[in-house]
Amino acid sequence: MERLYLSPGETIDAYSTAGRTKLRRSASSLLLLGILAGAIIAVAAAATNTAVYGISDTWTLRTICALIFPFGLGLVVVTGAELFTGNCMLPITLLDGGGTIGQMLRNWVLVYIGNTLGALLVAGLCVFCGQLDYSSGALAVYTIRVGAGKCALSFWNGLGLGILCNVLVCLGVLAANSAKETAGRLLGAYLPVCFFVLCGFEHSVADLYYIGAALMAAAVPEYAAQAVAAGVDLAPLGMAGAVSALIPVTLGNILGGAGLGALLWYCHGARGRSGR
């Protein structure tokens, strides 16, 4: 009977092979598939905000978010979209001799730009097409509150939470790729992402939506006035705050994904099997 899953070594080999394709994709393909992935993750982030904006209990709020958001990664996997956080494991391909550092950096930059465009496109549509008008603007206030909170993260908190997040996201990518049928791929992607959302770890692409939507919403006078009236501190929310928040989270995502990839390659990939 044929196995419906790959062994750990086979999964690492499969990622290494897929990585060769990623490193050689045209710039236009990387950008377009990056936009798709960014938009998918942004829609998942918008869905979590919409589901919980009226909830004050932290346990309930985090649990509902954790149940909803992971479907975003599952859709990225089954559509073959290019997600920066998953591509942080591309060092696996380099360790296998399948590419160069220059190719990897090119992939990361183009995919990150694409993810940014996709996330901001969804954010703009949500803000300026009235999606945040739920409950007379209460969703807009919550969106601003979430973005402002992320902009207030310290560098080291952002870095550490970014590392933890992408270890789990990349485990989700590998678990999804270890399955040979769609249900297994979706479930493999689901559980690790559920864990990171429940724990409140930081995902750079999701944060592009959370912060981007908050910045755009705060630029709408009615939304900004409601947020101030609700006691939201808008001081951290600005371009400087966005950049200072995204840099450590992005670096943490790189360290978490690359570190996990190198560890698993060493133990299960070419080096692990050869015993060198």
Coordinates of C-alpha atoms in Angstrom, one line a residue:
M1 CA 0.0 0.0 0.0
E2 CA 1.4 3.4 -1.0
R3 CA 2.4 5.7 1.8
L4 CA 0.4 9.0 2.0
Y5 CA 3.3 10.8 3.6
L6 CA 7.0 11.5 3.1
S7 CA 9.7 10.6 5.7
P8 CA 11.6 13.4 7.3
G9 CA 14.5 12.9 5.0
E10 CA 12.2 12.8 1.9
T11 CA 10.5 15.9 3.1
I12 CA 13.8 17.8 3.3
D13 CA 14.8 16.5 -0.1
A14 CA 11.5 17.6 -1.5
Y15 CA 11.9 21.1 -0.1
S16 CA 15.4 21.3 -1.4
T17 CA 14.2 20.4 -4.9
A18 CA 11.3 22.9 -4.7
G19 CA 13.8 25.5 -3.5
R20 CA 15.8 25.1 -6.8
T21 CA 12.7 26.1 -8.7
K22 CA 12.1 29.0 -6.3
L23 CA 15.6 30.3 -6.8
R24 CA 15.3 30.2 -10.6
R25 CA 11.8 31.7 -11.0
S26 CA 11.5 34.8 -13.1
A27 CA 11.2 38.1 -11.2
S28 CA 7.7 38.6 -12.5
S29 CA 6.6 35.2 -11.2
L30 CA 8.1 35.8 -7.8
L31 CA 6.4 39.2 -7.6
L32 CA 3.0 37.9 -8.7
L33 CA 3.1 34.8 -6.5
G34 CA 4.4 37.0 -3.7
I35 CA 1.4 39.4 -4.1
L36 CA -0.9 36.4 -4.0
A37 CA 0.6 35.0 -0.8
G38 CA 0.6 38.4 0.8
A39 CA -3.1 38.9 -0.1
I40 CA -4.0 35.5 1.2
I41 CA -2.3 36.1 4.6
A42 CA -3.8 39.6 4.8
V43 CA -7.3 38.2 4.2
A44 CA -6.7 35.7 7.0
A45 CA -5.5 38.6 9.3
A46 CA -8.5 40.7 8.3
A47 CA -10.8 37.7 9.1
T48 CA -9.3 37.3 12.6
N49 CA -9.8 41.0 13.3
T50 CA -13.4 40.8 12.2
A51 CA -14.1 37.7 14.2
V52 CA -12.8 39.1 17.5
Y53 CA -13.1 42.9 17.5
G54 CA -16.0 42.8 20.0
I55 CA -14.3 40.4 22.4
S56 CA -12.4 41.7 25.5
D57 CA -11.4 38.3 27.1
T58 CA -7.8 37.6 25.9
W59 CA -8.2 33.8 26.1
T60 CA -11.3 33.7 24.0
L61 CA -9.8 36.2 21.5
R62 CA -6.5 34.4 21.0
T63 CA -8.3 31.0 20.7
I64 CA -10.7 32.3 18.0
C65 CA -7.8 33.9 16.1
A66 CA -5.8 30.6 16.3
L67 CA -8.7 28.6 14.9
I68 CA -9.2 31.0 11.9
F69 CA -5.8 32.3 10.8
P70 CA -4.1 29.0 9.9
F71 CA -6.2 28.5 6.8
G72 CA -4.2 31.3 5.2
L73 CA -1.0 29.2 5.2
G74 CA -2.9 26.2 3.9
L75 CA -4.1 28.2 0.9
V76 CA -0.6 29.5 0.3
V77 CA 0.6 25.9 0.1
V78 CA -2.0 24.5 -2.2
T79 CA -1.8 27.5 -4.6
G80 CA 2.0 27.4 -4.8
A81 CA 2.2 31.1 -3.8
E82 CA 5.5 32.6 -2.6
L83 CA 5.5 33.5 1.1
F84 CA 8.6 35.1 2.5
T85 CA 8.4 33.3 5.9
G86 CA 8.3 29.9 4.3
N87 CA 11.1 30.8 1.9
C88 CA 13.3 31.5 4.9
M89 CA 14.2 27.8 4.8
L90 CA 15.9 28.2 1.4
P91 CA 19.3 27.7 3.1
I92 CA 18.3 24.0 2.8
T93 CA 18.7 24.2 -1.0
L94 CA 22.0 26.1 -0.6
L95 CA 23.4 23.5 1.7
D96 CA 22.5 20.9 -0.9
G97 CA 24.5 22.8 -3.5
G98 CA 21.3 23.8 -5.4
G99 CA 21.8 27.6 -5.5
T100 CA 23.8 30.6 -4.4
I101 CA 23.4 33.2 -1.6
G102 CA 22.8 35.8 -4.3
Q103 CA 19.9 33.8 -5.7
M104 CA 18.4 33.3 -2.2
L105 CA 18.7 37.1 -1.4
R106 CA 17.1 37.9 -4.8
N107 CA 14.2 35.5 -3.9
W108 CA 13.7 37.0 -0.4
V109 CA 13.7 40.6 -1.6
L110 CA 11.3 40.1 -4.5
V111 CA 9.0 37.9 -2.5
Y112 CA 9.0 40.3 0.4
I113 CA 8.1 43.1 -1.9
G114 CA 5.3 41.0 -3.5
N115 CA 4.0 40.1 0.0
T116 CA 4.0 43.7 1.0
L117 CA 2.1 44.8 -2.1
G118 CA -0.5 42.0 -1.6
A119 CA -1.0 42.7 2.1
L120 CA -1.3 46.5 1.6
L121 CA -3.7 46.0 -1.3
V122 CA -6.0 44.0 0.9
A123 CA -5.6 46.6 3.7
G124 CA -6.5 49.4 1.4
L125 CA -9.6 47.7 0.1
C126 CA -10.7 46.9 3.7
V127 CA -10.2 50.4 4.9
F128 CA -11.4 52.5 2.0
C129 CA -14.2 50.2 0.8
G130 CA -16.0 50.2 4.2
Q131 CA -15.1 46.8 5.6
L132 CA -14.0 48.4 8.9
D133 CA -17.4 50.1 9.4
Y134 CA -18.7 47.1 11.3
S135 CA -20.5 48.1 14.5
S136 CA -20.3 51.8 13.6
G137 CA -16.6 51.7 13.2
A138 CA -15.7 49.5 16.2
L139 CA -13.8 47.2 13.9
A140 CA -11.7 50.2 12.7
V141 CA -10.9 51.1 16.3
Y142 CA -9.8 47.5 17.0
T143 CA -7.7 47.5 13.8
I144 CA -5.9 50.7 14.8
R145 CA -5.4 49.3 18.4
V146 CA -3.8 46.1 17.1
G147 CA -1.5 48.0 14.7
A148 CA -0.4 50.5 17.3
G149 CA 0.3 47.7 19.7
K150 CA 2.6 46.0 17.2
C151 CA 4.4 49.3 16.5
A152 CA 5.1 49.7 20.2
L153 CA 7.0 46.3 20.4
S154 CA 10.6 46.6 21.5
F155 CA 13.3 45.4 19.2
W156 CA 14.2 42.3 21.3
N157 CA 10.6 41.3 21.8
G158 CA 9.9 41.6 18.1
L159 CA 13.1 39.6 17.3
G160 CA 12.3 36.8 19.8
L161 CA 8.6 36.5 18.9
G162 CA 9.6 36.5 15.2
I163 CA 12.0 33.6 15.7
L164 CA 9.4 31.6 17.6
C165 CA 6.7 32.4 15.0
N166 CA 8.7 31.2 12.0
V167 CA 10.0 28.0 13.5
L168 CA 6.3 27.1 13.8
V169 CA 5.4 28.5 10.3
C170 CA 8.2 26.5 8.7
L171 CA 7.2 23.4 10.6
G172 CA 3.8 23.9 9.1
V173 CA 5.2 24.3 5.6
L174 CA 7.3 21.1 6.0
A175 CA 4.4 19.2 7.5
A176 CA 2.2 20.2 4.6
N177 CA 4.8 19.2 2.1
S178 CA 5.2 15.8 3.8
A179 CA 1.6 14.9 2.8
K180 CA 0.6 13.5 -0.6
E181 CA -3.0 14.5 -0.5
T182 CA -4.8 17.8 0.0
A183 CA -6.5 17.1 3.4
G184 CA -3.1 16.1 4.9
R185 CA -1.4 19.2 3.4
L186 CA -4.0 21.5 4.9
L187 CA -3.9 19.8 8.3
G188 CA -0.1 19.8 8.3
A189 CA -0.1 23.6 7.7
Y190 CA -2.9 24.2 10.2
L191 CA -1.7 23.0 13.6
P192 CA 1.7 24.8 13.9
V193 CA 0.2 28.1 12.7
C194 CA -2.6 27.6 15.2
F195 CA 0.1 27.4 18.0
F196 CA 1.9 30.5 16.9
V197 CA -1.3 32.6 16.7
L198 CA -2.5 31.3 20.1
C199 CA 0.8 32.3 21.7
G200 CA 0.9 35.7 20.0
F201 CA 4.1 35.3 18.1
E202 CA 5.0 37.7 15.3
H203 CA 4.7 37.0 11.6
S204 CA 6.2 39.7 9.3
V205 CA 3.7 39.3 6.5
A206 CA 0.7 39.3 8.7
D207 CA 2.1 42.4 10.5
L208 CA 2.2 44.1 7.1
Y209 CA -1.6 43.9 7.0
Y210 CA -2.1 44.6 10.7
I211 CA 0.1 47.7 10.7
G212 CA -0.7 48.8 7.2
A213 CA -4.5 48.6 7.8
A214 CA -4.0 50.5 11.1
L215 CA -2.0 53.3 9.4
M216 CA -4.6 53.6 6.7
A217 CA -7.5 53.6 9.1
A218 CA -5.8 56.2 11.3
A219 CA -5.6 58.4 8.3
V220 CA -9.4 58.5 8.1
P221 CA -10.5 61.3 10.4
E222 CA -13.7 59.5 11.7
Y223 CA -11.8 56.3 12.5
A224 CA -9.0 58.2 14.2
A225 CA -11.4 60.2 16.3
Q226 CA -13.2 57.1 17.4
A227 CA -9.9 55.4 18.3
V228 CA -8.7 58.4 20.4
A229 CA -12.1 58.4 22.1
A230 CA -11.7 54.7 22.9
G231 CA -8.3 55.4 24.6
V232 CA -6.0 54.1 21.8
D233 CA -2.5 55.6 22.0
L234 CA -1.8 56.6 18.4
A235 CA 1.8 57.8 19.2
P236 CA 3.6 54.7 18.2
L237 CA 1.5 54.4 15.0
G238 CA 3.5 55.9 12.1
M239 CA 5.9 55.0 9.4
A240 CA 8.9 55.2 11.8
G241 CA 7.0 52.9 14.2
A242 CA 6.1 50.5 11.4
V243 CA 9.7 50.2 10.2
S244 CA 11.0 49.8 13.7
A245 CA 8.4 47.0 14.3
L246 CA 8.9 45.1 11.0
I247 CA 12.7 45.0 11.0
P248 CA 13.2 42.9 14.2
V249 CA 10.2 40.7 13.3
T250 CA 11.5 40.1 9.8
L251 CA 15.0 39.4 11.1
G252 CA 13.5 37.0 13.7
N253 CA 11.5 35.2 11.0
I254 CA 14.8 34.8 9.0
L255 CA 16.7 33.4 12.0
G256 CA 13.8 31.0 12.9
G257 CA 13.3 29.7 9.4
A258 CA 16.9 29.4 8.4
G259 CA 17.9 27.9 11.7
L260 CA 15.2 25.2 11.6
G261 CA 16.1 24.5 8.0
A262 CA 19.8 24.1 8.7
L263 CA 19.1 21.9 11.7
L264 CA 16.8 19.5 9.8
W265 CA 19.1 19.4 6.8
Y266 CA 22.0 18.4 9.1
C267 CA 20.0 15.7 10.8
H268 CA 17.8 14.4 7.9
G269 CA 19.2 15.8 4.7
A270 CA 22.3 14.9 2.6
R271 CA 24.7 15.4 5.5
G272 CA 22.6 13.3 8.0
R273 CA 22.3 10.4 5.6
S274 CA 25.9 10.3 4.6
G275 CA 27.1 10.4 8.2
R276 CA 29.7 13.1 7.4

